[in-house]
Structure formats: structure tokens, C-alpha cells
Amino acid sequence: MEISQSQSQGQPTQPPITVFFGSQTGTADDFARMLVREGKKEGFDIKKCDLEDFDPETFVKIPVAFFIMATTGEGHPTDNSVKFTEWITSEERAPDTLKNMKFTVFGLGNSTYDQYNAQGKRVNAHLERIGAQRIYKYGEGDDDGDIEEDFNAWKADLWKELREKLTIQQAPVINEKILKTQSKLPFVLSINKEKEEIDVQNYNPQNDGKEYEFQMKQYLTSATVKITAIRELRQKTDDGSTLHVELDVGTAGISYKTAANLAVFPENSPENVEKIAKLLGLKLSDIISVEENTNLDKKNKFKYPFPTPISVQTYLTKFCDLAGAVRKKQLSELAEFCPNEDLKKKLLYLASNEGKSQFEAEISAPMKGLVDIIEEYNIKLPLENLINIASLIPPRFYTIASSSLKNPKSLHICVSLEIKPLPNGKTHMGLTSQFLQRIQQNHAQGKELPCLKVSVRDSTFHLPTVENTPVIMIGPGAGLAPFRGFVEEKAFLAEKGEKSVWGHQMLYFGCKGKNWDFIYNDELIAYHEAKIINDLYLAFSRDQEKKIYVQDLLLENREKVMSLLFEKNATLYICGSMRMGK
């Protein structure tokens, strides 16, 4: 963590601003990057800082700080902000620890969770508790709605208020040199067909001495594992698919806990990669290298967007988010490369506050990605600008569906591939769903199963700690995943005659039909017959005239459920939609 200083001859010292971010999937990182770009345009000395690099000694000296804080799990801090959170919440911090810091906080959360924006609220409260002075209002974004719209509304008056509040003692000085260079890219891209491409999937960043952007660091520090099996779990696949995927984690030296989470890094489809290359006139076989642009007047430590040399095809396949949700900020940046003035004006309108309803109808609702916008608006931009504008492909998280005791070297996930109908009559499938479905289809045609980039993350599902604890498990659809691991573990320990935390197991599972999407059906029935699952309740919503859901079965069995909960201290687990849980 570094503190930058900025001075202008004959003018008061401009206080440097540090934008800290706590991010799990990259959204908070993206928002922090937006603030830095806007701040530079407004003439402020501003930089971004990953909270993973948090250093208390340096932190207490920072004069102005923004905090863009995502909440993960049940109100927990993101992985990269744990150390920072422990520090500011410690009772050892004196009330005047941050007396010289001015701050603001924007929290990112999802209102379907009970602990909505808990981390943003936590950071906001504790910064004030230990003496930091508010310089701008606290804000929150809801990922269940339009989180970018919430962010834009929060920061609408940010620069104006910041300038006003710093006017008397420390007026921000418009640095003409910064304004002249801020439009230039922080890196220089070169093409060298003679260079040999590195193997990014097995690349060790510790060997090159470079620092990488937050999301790229997540990718590079993840493990490469071999898929050993992939199969369809549903009986009918007319309206969707659920895949069982097995990974060899033993060879990679990965350990995991039952019911933990697995981050999977997907790849773009060959069709989208070829399409974007054709649209922008890119040669997929070209080998590119990225180096720091040393001509820029900046004090921020340069972080590489990805390791090089790699091919254009590798960048477009593994890193460039071509299909994810497009942000308004990206639309305004793409507009600069639109040769048609009418289309350019439309893009800028869609990116504006006035174009909110049209953005929802034309961009959000049809779930258009970057490749769709570039095609529809005839965007012509160089590869280096695409790299600067595009987000990196984020990982997708799945709850592990196997027992670490029974399968220490083989990790299983259960993936629901839902096909969503769109207003325009088309359908949409998520990037990771497409990626895994493509692997399954290729394997069915005789192709070898590939490797995946993955990382194990902690889960909010904590296993019982008291021996013979009864458990009630509610998991419709792919929400069954962690409970498959629970049941496997109980069966494994029972077979070995070992003591177990698992007592009476009651499982509620729901789907559309017994012969439709009853996943792991043979396993569940066998475990029930073997008395591993003591009570198995199945809700097939479409198998009779009146629809039946797990809620209905819970109501029918309420006396037994209440007895387990309040007389035998059972633990209740729910995995699935938060709305269903409520």
C-alpha cells in the first residue's frame, strides 16, 4: 500500500484519494476503477487499492479514502478484505485512530439475503467509531435490482461535494498534464509473431515478479484440475439440464471441506471469439504482449491486466467478458469508437440517466453482452481499447456436492443449466452453463475431457459440531448439492463404524416430476432404504393436478419438524432460492 502526494506550484496541496475495494466476483473492483477514471477527469489525484494489500501503518496516514465494499455469504467480508475488517472492528482501535482521514462508503449486496449489505454497513460504522470523518454520504447497491444504477445515483454529486468540502483548506487542483494524458491507456500493447505463447492455465505468477489486477490474480492463483466425469442428471432435458461434474483435485493437491464452495472460471464460446475477431479485424493467431506505459504522469503502481505473451485467441477465450452484463460506463466508452453519429448518440443516451428505461428494454432485458453491442452498433476499436474497456470473465460459484471424507481426491459439483426465455423470443444461457454444456457435448462425441481453473472457497454451511446432531435439509433442484455431501459423509462414517456428528437426517427435495428432473434419484432412494436418510420427503410439483412444493410437505410434517428443532436441537439447512427460504 502506497500513499501518493501531489503538489502544484503556488497552490495548496491536493489531498490524494485512495479508492479501496473489497470484492469477491469483481463488481466492486469495476466500480472502484470507474471512480478512479472519473476522479482523474475531475482533476483529482486518485488511485485504486486492493484491500488484500492492507497495511495498518500506511492506512492511518491516508487523508481521503473511498471504500467500495461487497458483502459475501451471510453478511461476511470478501476474501480480500478479511484482514482489513478484522483491524477496523478490533476493540484495540482507539477512538481517534483515523482522526486525520475523511471517508465515504458504498456497499454492494443483494436484498434477497437477510444480511443485506452487512459489510458496507460494518465498515461505515467502524470507520466512524475510530475517528474517520465523513466527507460524502453512505450508499448501497442492490444486485437483485440494478446495482449500477444505484451506484450512479450515489455518486451523482460526489465530485461536486468533494470539491466544495475541500475548498477551504485543500482545494483540488486541476492538473493539466493529467488531463492531457488521462485518455491514454496505462499499458502499451505490442504484437510479436516470433514470440512463444505462455501456458496461462498453468502459469505461476510468482515467477515473473509482476503484480496483476484483482480478478486476474484470482484466476492465476486458482488451480488447474482435470475433469474426470460429466453426465446429465435429469430424465428430461426439454426445459433445462443439470450436470454432475467430477474433478481430480488429488493430483493438484487441493483439499476441500464438505459443503464448501467451488469457484469455476468459464471460457467464451469459439463462435463468440471468432465473431468478435471478425468484427474488429483481429487475427486470432497473433501473439500479444502488454507492458506498462511509462509515458504517463501517474503515481499509481501499475498492475498487469493479464500475463503475456499470449495469443489474441487466448485473451478473447479465457479473459475478455464478451457475454456478461454490459455496464453503462462501457456503453459511453464504446460510443467513442462508433463511426455512425446517430448510433453514437443513441449509445450515449442509453448510458445516461435519461435513457434508463430504454437501457433496461434494449440492453438489460435481452441480456446483451459486449459482443452484441459491438456488432449492433458497428463499433470499430483497436484491441488495446477493447482490453481497457472489457471486464475480465468472473468466476461462477457452486456448492460442492461431495463428501471430503469419502472423496478426498475427487470433488463433485451439481450444475443447473437453466434456459431463460427473453422478451424478444430468444433464449439465454449463462456463460458457465454454456461452457460446461459444451464440454459435455464434446465428450459425448468422443473428445477428451479438458481441465478447469477452479478454487475452493469457504461456505456459510457449517457442519454440526456435536455428536449425533439431527439435521433437517431442504434442497429443491440443484439445491440438493450440499446435502448429497452430507448424506455421503454419514454413510461413509457409518460403514467404517466411526463416531459421527450426523444424527437423524430428514431431507426435503422438490422438482417438477419423478421422471422429469429427479436428480440423484437412485442415490437418494438407496440411502433412504439404508436408513442413512431417515426421513425422505419428495415434492413433485407437476406429477398431479394440484402442485405440491416442499413448503407443503413441511407444513404437513410440522409436528415432527418442530420436535426435531426444539426438543432435539436439530440444525436446519436450506439451499436454494433466498425467496424460497423466506
JSON list of N, CA and C in Angstrom, two decimals, residues 163-226:
[
{"chain": "A", "resi": 163, "resn": "ARG", "atom": "N", "xyz": [-15.24, 18.65, -3.95]},
{"chain": "A", "resi": 163, "resn": "ARG", "atom": "CA", "xyz": [-14.52, 19.89, -4.24]},
{"chain": "A", "resi": 163, "resn": "ARG", "atom": "C", "xyz": [-14.95, 21.00, -3.28]},
{"chain": "A", "resi": 164, "resn": "GLU", "atom": "N", "xyz": [-16.24, 21.06, -2.98]},
{"chain": "A", "resi": 164, "resn": "GLU", "atom": "CA", "xyz": [-16.73, 22.09, -2.07]},
{"chain": "A", "resi": 164, "resn": "GLU", "atom": "C", "xyz": [-16.19, 21.90, -0.65]},
{"chain": "A", "resi": 165, "resn": "LYS", "atom": "N", "xyz": [-16.16, 20.66, -0.19]},
{"chain": "A", "resi": 165, "resn": "LYS", "atom": "CA", "xyz": [-15.75, 20.38, 1.18]},
{"chain": "A", "resi": 165, "resn": "LYS", "atom": "C", "xyz": [-14.25, 20.50, 1.38]},
{"chain": "A", "resi": 166, "resn": "LEU", "atom": "N", "xyz": [-13.50, 20.43, 0.29]},
{"chain": "A", "resi": 166, "resn": "LEU", "atom": "CA", "xyz": [-12.04, 20.56, 0.41]},
{"chain": "A", "resi": 166, "resn": "LEU", "atom": "C", "xyz": [-11.56, 21.94, 0.01]},
{"chain": "A", "resi": 167, "resn": "THR", "atom": "N", "xyz": [-12.49, 22.82, -0.37]},
{"chain": "A", "resi": 167, "resn": "THR", "atom": "CA", "xyz": [-12.12, 24.14, -0.91]},
{"chain": "A", "resi": 167, "resn": "THR", "atom": "C", "xyz": [-11.31, 24.97, 0.06]},
{"chain": "A", "resi": 168, "resn": "ILE", "atom": "N", "xyz": [-11.75, 25.05, 1.32]},
{"chain": "A", "resi": 168, "resn": "ILE", "atom": "CA", "xyz": [-11.14, 25.99, 2.27]},
{"chain": "A", "resi": 168, "resn": "ILE", "atom": "C", "xyz": [-9.69, 25.64, 2.57]},
{"chain": "A", "resi": 169, "resn": "GLN", "atom": "N", "xyz": [-9.44, 24.39, 2.93]},
{"chain": "A", "resi": 169, "resn": "GLN", "atom": "CA", "xyz": [-8.10, 24.01, 3.35]},
{"chain": "A", "resi": 169, "resn": "GLN", "atom": "C", "xyz": [-7.28, 23.34, 2.24]},
{"chain": "A", "resi": 170, "resn": "GLN", "atom": "N", "xyz": [-7.95, 22.55, 1.44]},
{"chain": "A", "resi": 170, "resn": "GLN", "atom": "CA", "xyz": [-7.20, 21.75, 0.48]},
{"chain": "A", "resi": 170, "resn": "GLN", "atom": "C", "xyz": [-7.97, 21.65, -0.84]},
{"chain": "A", "resi": 171, "resn": "ALA", "atom": "N", "xyz": [-7.89, 22.67, -1.63]},
{"chain": "A", "resi": 171, "resn": "ALA", "atom": "CA", "xyz": [-8.64, 22.67, -2.88]},
{"chain": "A", "resi": 171, "resn": "ALA", "atom": "C", "xyz": [-7.99, 21.76, -3.90]},
{"chain": "A", "resi": 172, "resn": "PRO", "atom": "N", "xyz": [-8.75, 20.87, -4.54]},
{"chain": "A", "resi": 172, "resn": "PRO", "atom": "CA", "xyz": [-8.17, 20.04, -5.58]},
{"chain": "A", "resi": 172, "resn": "PRO", "atom": "C", "xyz": [-7.75, 20.89, -6.77]},
{"chain": "A", "resi": 173, "resn": "VAL", "atom": "N", "xyz": [-6.58, 20.62, -7.26]},
{"chain": "A", "resi": 173, "resn": "VAL", "atom": "CA", "xyz": [-6.02, 21.41, -8.35]},
{"chain": "A", "resi": 173, "resn": "VAL", "atom": "C", "xyz": [-6.14, 20.64, -9.66]},
{"chain": "A", "resi": 174, "resn": "ILE", "atom": "N", "xyz": [-6.69, 21.28, -10.67]},
{"chain": "A", "resi": 174, "resn": "ILE", "atom": "CA", "xyz": [-6.80, 20.63, -11.98]},
{"chain": "A", "resi": 174, "resn": "ILE", "atom": "C", "xyz": [-5.40, 20.52, -12.57]},
{"chain": "A", "resi": 175, "resn": "ASN", "atom": "N", "xyz": [-4.91, 19.35, -12.68]},
{"chain": "A", "resi": 175, "resn": "ASN", "atom": "CA", "xyz": [-3.58, 19.09, -13.21]},
{"chain": "A", "resi": 175, "resn": "ASN", "atom": "C", "xyz": [-3.68, 18.93, -14.72]},
{"chain": "A", "resi": 176, "resn": "GLU", "atom": "N", "xyz": [-3.23, 19.94, -15.46]},
{"chain": "A", "resi": 176, "resn": "GLU", "atom": "CA", "xyz": [-3.37, 19.92, -16.92]},
{"chain": "A", "resi": 176, "resn": "GLU", "atom": "C", "xyz": [-2.65, 18.75, -17.55]},
{"chain": "A", "resi": 177, "resn": "LYS", "atom": "N", "xyz": [-1.52, 18.36, -16.96]},
{"chain": "A", "resi": 177, "resn": "LYS", "atom": "CA", "xyz": [-0.78, 17.24, -17.53]},
{"chain": "A", "resi": 177, "resn": "LYS", "atom": "C", "xyz": [-1.57, 15.94, -17.40]},
{"chain": "A", "resi": 178, "resn": "ILE", "atom": "N", "xyz": [-2.27, 15.80, -16.24]},
{"chain": "A", "resi": 178, "resn": "ILE", "atom": "CA", "xyz": [-3.11, 14.62, -16.05]},
{"chain": "A", "resi": 178, "resn": "ILE", "atom": "C", "xyz": [-4.25, 14.63, -17.06]},
{"chain": "A", "resi": 179, "resn": "LEU", "atom": "N", "xyz": [-4.87, 15.81, -17.26]},
{"chain": "A", "resi": 179, "resn": "LEU", "atom": "CA", "xyz": [-5.99, 15.88, -18.19]},
{"chain": "A", "resi": 179, "resn": "LEU", "atom": "C", "xyz": [-5.57, 15.54, -19.61]},
{"chain": "A", "resi": 180, "resn": "LYS", "atom": "N", "xyz": [-4.34, 15.87, -19.97]},
{"chain": "A", "resi": 180, "resn": "LYS", "atom": "CA", "xyz": [-3.87, 15.59, -21.32]},
{"chain": "A", "resi": 180, "resn": "LYS", "atom": "C", "xyz": [-3.56, 14.12, -21.51]},
{"chain": "A", "resi": 181, "resn": "THR", "atom": "N", "xyz": [-3.21, 13.43, -20.43]},
{"chain": "A", "resi": 181, "resn": "THR", "atom": "CA", "xyz": [-2.78, 12.04, -20.57]},
{"chain": "A", "resi": 181, "resn": "THR", "atom": "C", "xyz": [-3.79, 11.03, -20.05]},
{"chain": "A", "resi": 182, "resn": "GLN", "atom": "N", "xyz": [-4.87, 11.52, -19.38]},
{"chain": "A", "resi": 182, "resn": "GLN", "atom": "CA", "xyz": [-5.78, 10.57, -18.75]},
{"chain": "A", "resi": 182, "resn": "GLN", "atom": "C", "xyz": [-6.48, 9.68, -19.77]},
{"chain": "A", "resi": 183, "resn": "SER", "atom": "N", "xyz": [-6.61, 10.16, -21.02]},
{"chain": "A", "resi": 183, "resn": "SER", "atom": "CA", "xyz": [-7.29, 9.34, -22.03]},
{"chain": "A", "resi": 183, "resn": "SER", "atom": "C", "xyz": [-6.37, 8.26, -22.58]},
{"chain": "A", "resi": 184, "resn": "LYS", "atom": "N", "xyz": [-5.07, 8.36, -22.29]},
{"chain": "A", "resi": 184, "resn": "LYS", "atom": "CA", "xyz": [-4.14, 7.35, -22.77]},
{"chain": "A", "resi": 184, "resn": "LYS", "atom": "C", "xyz": [-4.24, 6.09, -21.90]},
{"chain": "A", "resi": 185, "resn": "LEU", "atom": "N", "xyz": [-3.89, 4.98, -22.48]},
{"chain": "A", "resi": 185, "resn": "LEU", "atom": "CA", "xyz": [-4.01, 3.71, -21.76]},
{"chain": "A", "resi": 185, "resn": "LEU", "atom": "C", "xyz": [-2.84, 3.51, -20.81]},
{"chain": "A", "resi": 186, "resn": "PRO", "atom": "N", "xyz": [-3.06, 2.78, -19.71]},
{"chain": "A", "resi": 186, "resn": "PRO", "atom": "CA", "xyz": [-1.98, 2.56, -18.74]},
{"chain": "A", "resi": 186, "resn": "PRO", "atom": "C", "xyz": [-0.96, 1.54, -19.22]},
{"chain": "A", "resi": 187, "resn": "PHE", "atom": "N", "xyz": [-1.21, 0.91, -20.35]},
{"chain": "A", "resi": 187, "resn": "PHE", "atom": "CA", "xyz": [-0.30, -0.11, -20.87]},
{"chain": "A", "resi": 187, "resn": "PHE", "atom": "C", "xyz": [-0.07, 0.10, -22.36]},
{"chain": "A", "resi": 188, "resn": "VAL", "atom": "N", "xyz": [0.99, -0.52, -22.83]},
{"chain": "A", "resi": 188, "resn": "VAL", "atom": "CA", "xyz": [1.32, -0.49, -24.26]},
{"chain": "A", "resi": 188, "resn": "VAL", "atom": "C", "xyz": [1.22, -1.92, -24.79]},
{"chain": "A", "resi": 189, "resn": "LEU", "atom": "N", "xyz": [0.47, -2.09, -25.87]},
{"chain": "A", "resi": 189, "resn": "LEU", "atom": "CA", "xyz": [0.26, -3.41, -26.47]},
{"chain": "A", "resi": 189, "resn": "LEU", "atom": "C", "xyz": [1.14, -3.55, -27.70]},
{"chain": "A", "resi": 190, "resn": "SER", "atom": "N", "xyz": [1.80, -4.69, -27.81]},
{"chain": "A", "resi": 190, "resn": "SER", "atom": "CA", "xyz": [2.63, -4.95, -28.99]},
{"chain": "A", "resi": 190, "resn": "SER", "atom": "C", "xyz": [2.33, -6.34, -29.53]},
{"chain": "A", "resi": 191, "resn": "ILE", "atom": "N", "xyz": [2.55, -6.51, -30.82]},
{"chain": "A", "resi": 191, "resn": "ILE", "atom": "CA", "xyz": [2.35, -7.80, -31.48]},
{"chain": "A", "resi": 191, "resn": "ILE", "atom": "C", "xyz": [3.70, -8.31, -31.97]},
{"chain": "A", "resi": 192, "resn": "ASN", "atom": "N", "xyz": [4.04, -9.49, -31.57]},
{"chain": "A", "resi": 192, "resn": "ASN", "atom": "CA", "xyz": [5.30, -10.10, -31.99]},
{"chain": "A", "resi": 192, "resn": "ASN", "atom": "C", "xyz": [5.04, -11.56, -32.34]},
{"chain": "A", "resi": 193, "resn": "LYS", "atom": "N", "xyz": [4.95, -11.84, -33.61]},
{"chain": "A", "resi": 193, "resn": "LYS", "atom": "CA", "xyz": [4.60, -13.18, -34.07]},
{"chain": "A", "resi": 193, "resn": "LYS", "atom": "C", "xyz": [5.71, -14.20, -33.81]},
{"chain": "A", "resi": 194, "resn": "GLU", "atom": "N", "xyz": [6.89, -13.70, -33.47]},
{"chain": "A", "resi": 194, "resn": "GLU", "atom": "CA", "xyz": [8.01, -14.62, -33.24]},
{"chain": "A", "resi": 194, "resn": "GLU", "atom": "C", "xyz": [8.04, -15.17, -31.82]},
{"chain": "A", "resi": 195, "resn": "LYS", "atom": "N", "xyz": [7.33, -14.50, -30.90]},
{"chain": "A", "resi": 195, "resn": "LYS", "atom": "CA", "xyz": [7.34, -14.93, -29.51]},
{"chain": "A", "resi": 195, "resn": "LYS", "atom": "C", "xyz": [6.52, -16.20, -29.33]},
{"chain": "A", "resi": 196, "resn": "GLU", "atom": "N", "xyz": [6.87, -16.95, -28.30]},
{"chain": "A", "resi": 196, "resn": "GLU", "atom": "CA", "xyz": [6.13, -18.18, -27.99]},
{"chain": "A", "resi": 196, "resn": "GLU", "atom": "C", "xyz": [5.12, -17.89, -26.89]},
{"chain": "A", "resi": 197, "resn": "GLU", "atom": "N", "xyz": [3.90, -18.37, -27.08]},
{"chain": "A", "resi": 197, "resn": "GLU", "atom": "CA", "xyz": [2.83, -18.13, -26.12]},
{"chain": "A", "resi": 197, "resn": "GLU", "atom": "C", "xyz": [3.05, -18.92, -24.84]},
{"chain": "A", "resi": 198, "resn": "ILE", "atom": "N", "xyz": [2.79, -18.25, -23.70]},
{"chain": "A", "resi": 198, "resn": "ILE", "atom": "CA", "xyz": [2.90, -18.95, -22.42]},
{"chain": "A", "resi": 198, "resn": "ILE", "atom": "C", "xyz": [1.63, -19.78, -22.19]},
{"chain": "A", "resi": 199, "resn": "ASP", "atom": "N", "xyz": [1.71, -20.75, -21.31]},
{"chain": "A", "resi": 199, "resn": "ASP", "atom": "CA", "xyz": [0.57, -21.58, -20.95]},
{"chain": "A", "resi": 199, "resn": "ASP", "atom": "C", "xyz": [-0.11, -20.93, -19.75]},
{"chain": "A", "resi": 200, "resn": "VAL", "atom": "N", "xyz": [-1.12, -20.08, -20.01]},
{"chain": "A", "resi": 200, "resn": "VAL", "atom": "CA", "xyz": [-1.73, -19.30, -18.93]},
{"chain": "A", "resi": 200, "resn": "VAL", "atom": "C", "xyz": [-2.47, -20.18, -17.93]},
{"chain": "A", "resi": 201, "resn": "GLN", "atom": "N", "xyz": [-2.97, -21.33, -18.37]},
{"chain": "A", "resi": 201, "resn": "GLN", "atom": "CA", "xyz": [-3.73, -22.19, -17.48]},
{"chain": "A", "resi": 201, "resn": "GLN", "atom": "C", "xyz": [-2.86, -22.78, -16.37]},
{"chain": "A", "resi": 202, "resn": "ASN", "atom": "N", "xyz": [-1.57, -22.91, -16.65]},
{"chain": "A", "resi": 202, "resn": "ASN", "atom": "CA", "xyz": [-0.64, -23.47, -15.66]},
{"chain": "A", "resi": 202, "resn": "ASN", "atom": "C", "xyz": [0.46, -22.47, -15.29]},
{"chain": "A", "resi": 203, "resn": "TYR", "atom": "N", "xyz": [0.19, -21.20, -15.53]},
{"chain": "A", "resi": 203, "resn": "TYR", "atom": "CA", "xyz": [1.20, -20.16, -15.31]},
{"chain": "A", "resi": 203, "resn": "TYR", "atom": "C", "xyz": [1.32, -19.82, -13.83]},
{"chain": "A", "resi": 204, "resn": "ASN", "atom": "N", "xyz": [2.54, -19.70, -13.35]},
{"chain": "A", "resi": 204, "resn": "ASN", "atom": "CA", "xyz": [2.80, -19.33, -11.96]},
{"chain": "A", "resi": 204, "resn": "ASN", "atom": "C", "xyz": [3.25, -17.87, -11.92]},
{"chain": "A", "resi": 205, "resn": "PRO", "atom": "N", "xyz": [2.39, -16.96, -11.43]},
{"chain": "A", "resi": 205, "resn": "PRO", "atom": "CA", "xyz": [2.73, -15.54, -11.44]},
{"chain": "A", "resi": 205, "resn": "PRO", "atom": "C", "xyz": [3.89, -15.17, -10.52]},
{"chain": "A", "resi": 206, "resn": "GLN", "atom": "N", "xyz": [4.22, -16.06, -9.59]},
{"chain": "A", "resi": 206, "resn": "GLN", "atom": "CA", "xyz": [5.32, -15.77, -8.68]},
{"chain": "A", "resi": 206, "resn": "GLN", "atom": "C", "xyz": [6.67, -15.78, -9.40]},
{"chain": "A", "resi": 207, "resn": "ASN", "atom": "N", "xyz": [6.67, -16.34, -10.60]},
{"chain": "A", "resi": 207, "resn": "ASN", "atom": "CA", "xyz": [7.94, -16.45, -11.32]},
{"chain": "A", "resi": 207, "resn": "ASN", "atom": "C", "xyz": [8.30, -15.20, -12.11]},
{"chain": "A", "resi": 208, "resn": "ASP", "atom": "N", "xyz": [7.33, -14.28, -12.31]},
{"chain": "A", "resi": 208, "resn": "ASP", "atom": "CA", "xyz": [7.64, -13.14, -13.19]},
{"chain": "A", "resi": 208, "resn": "ASP", "atom": "C", "xyz": [7.82, -11.81, -12.44]},
{"chain": "A", "resi": 209, "resn": "GLY", "atom": "N", "xyz": [7.54, -11.80, -11.13]},
{"chain": "A", "resi": 209, "resn": "GLY", "atom": "CA", "xyz": [7.76, -10.58, -10.35]},
{"chain": "A", "resi": 209, "resn": "GLY", "atom": "C", "xyz": [6.79, -9.46, -10.65]},
{"chain": "A", "resi": 210, "resn": "LYS", "atom": "N", "xyz": [5.70, -9.74, -11.38]},
{"chain": "A", "resi": 210, "resn": "LYS", "atom": "CA", "xyz": [4.73, -8.71, -11.74]},
{"chain": "A", "resi": 210, "resn": "LYS", "atom": "C", "xyz": [3.53, -8.73, -10.80]},
{"chain": "A", "resi": 211, "resn": "GLU", "atom": "N", "xyz": [2.87, -7.59, -10.71]},
{"chain": "A", "resi": 211, "resn": "GLU", "atom": "CA", "xyz": [1.62, -7.52, -9.96]},
{"chain": "A", "resi": 211, "resn": "GLU", "atom": "C", "xyz": [0.47, -7.46, -10.95]},
{"chain": "A", "resi": 212, "resn": "TYR", "atom": "N", "xyz": [-0.62, -8.17, -10.62]},
{"chain": "A", "resi": 212, "resn": "TYR", "atom": "CA", "xyz": [-1.75, -8.26, -11.53]},
{"chain": "A", "resi": 212, "resn": "TYR", "atom": "C", "xyz": [-3.00, -7.67, -10.91]},
{"chain": "A", "resi": 213, "resn": "GLU", "atom": "N", "xyz": [-3.93, -7.26, -11.79]},
{"chain": "A", "resi": 213, "resn": "GLU", "atom": "CA", "xyz": [-5.22, -6.74, -11.35]},
{"chain": "A", "resi": 213, "resn": "GLU", "atom": "C", "xyz": [-5.94, -7.80, -10.52]},
{"chain": "A", "resi": 214, "resn": "PHE", "atom": "N", "xyz": [-6.87, -7.33, -9.68]},
{"chain": "A", "resi": 214, "resn": "PHE", "atom": "CA", "xyz": [-7.55, -8.18, -8.70]},
{"chain": "A", "resi": 214, "resn": "PHE", "atom": "C", "xyz": [-8.12, -9.45, -9.30]},
{"chain": "A", "resi": 215, "resn": "GLN", "atom": "N", "xyz": [-8.96, -9.32, -10.34]},
{"chain": "A", "resi": 215, "resn": "GLN", "atom": "CA", "xyz": [-9.61, -10.50, -10.91]},
{"chain": "A", "resi": 215, "resn": "GLN", "atom": "C", "xyz": [-8.61, -11.44, -11.59]},
{"chain": "A", "resi": 216, "resn": "MET", "atom": "N", "xyz": [-7.60, -10.88, -12.22]},
{"chain": "A", "resi": 216, "resn": "MET", "atom": "CA", "xyz": [-6.60, -11.73, -12.86]},
{"chain": "A", "resi": 216, "resn": "MET", "atom": "C", "xyz": [-5.80, -12.48, -11.81]},
{"chain": "A", "resi": 217, "resn": "LYS", "atom": "N", "xyz": [-5.57, -11.84, -10.68]},
{"chain": "A", "resi": 217, "resn": "LYS", "atom": "CA", "xyz": [-4.85, -12.50, -9.59]},
{"chain": "A", "resi": 217, "resn": "LYS", "atom": "C", "xyz": [-5.65, -13.71, -9.10]},
{"chain": "A", "resi": 218, "resn": "GLN", "atom": "N", "xyz": [-6.99, -13.56, -9.05]},
{"chain": "A", "resi": 218, "resn": "GLN", "atom": "CA", "xyz": [-7.84, -14.68, -8.66]},
{"chain": "A", "resi": 218, "resn": "GLN", "atom": "C", "xyz": [-7.68, -15.85, -9.63]},
{"chain": "A", "resi": 219, "resn": "TYR", "atom": "N", "xyz": [-7.65, -15.53, -10.91]},
{"chain": "A", "resi": 219, "resn": "TYR", "atom": "CA", "xyz": [-7.51, -16.58, -11.93]},
{"chain": "A", "resi": 219, "resn": "TYR", "atom": "C", "xyz": [-6.16, -17.27, -11.82]},
{"chain": "A", "resi": 220, "resn": "LEU", "atom": "N", "xyz": [-5.10, -16.48, -11.72]},
{"chain": "A", "resi": 220, "resn": "LEU", "atom": "CA", "xyz": [-3.75, -17.04, -11.73]},
{"chain": "A", "resi": 220, "resn": "LEU", "atom": "C", "xyz": [-3.43, -17.85, -10.48]},
{"chain": "A", "resi": 221, "resn": "THR", "atom": "N", "xyz": [-4.06, -17.52, -9.36]},
{"chain": "A", "resi": 221, "resn": "THR", "atom": "CA", "xyz": [-3.79, -18.27, -8.13]},
{"chain": "A", "resi": 221, "resn": "THR", "atom": "C", "xyz": [-4.74, -19.45, -7.95]},
{"chain": "A", "resi": 222, "resn": "SER", "atom": "N", "xyz": [-5.65, -19.63, -8.87]},
{"chain": "A", "resi": 222, "resn": "SER", "atom": "CA", "xyz": [-6.54, -20.80, -8.82]},
{"chain": "A", "resi": 222, "resn": "SER", "atom": "C", "xyz": [-5.80, -22.03, -9.35]},
{"chain": "A", "resi": 223, "resn": "ALA", "atom": "N", "xyz": [-6.38, -23.20, -9.13]},
{"chain": "A", "resi": 223, "resn": "ALA", "atom": "CA", "xyz": [-5.74, -24.46, -9.52]},
{"chain": "A", "resi": 223, "resn": "ALA", "atom": "C", "xyz": [-6.28, -24.96, -10.86]},
{"chain": "A", "resi": 224, "resn": "THR", "atom": "N", "xyz": [-5.47, -25.73, -11.53]},
{"chain": "A", "resi": 224, "resn": "THR", "atom": "CA", "xyz": [-5.89, -26.38, -12.77]},
{"chain": "A", "resi": 224, "resn": "THR", "atom": "C", "xyz": [-6.17, -27.84, -12.46]},
{"chain": "A", "resi": 225, "resn": "VAL", "atom": "N", "xyz": [-7.41, -28.26, -12.69]},
{"chain": "A", "resi": 225, "resn": "VAL", "atom": "CA", "xyz": [-7.81, -29.63, -12.36]},
{"chain": "A", "resi": 225, "resn": "VAL", "atom": "C", "xyz": [-8.44, -30.30, -13.57]},
{"chain": "A", "resi": 226, "resn": "LYS", "atom": "N", "xyz": [-8.29, -31.59, -13.63]},
{"chain": "A", "resi": 226, "resn": "LYS", "atom": "CA", "xyz": [-8.83, -32.38, -14.73]},
{"chain": "A", "resi": 226, "resn": "LYS", "atom": "C", "xyz": [-10.26, -32.81, -14.44]}
]
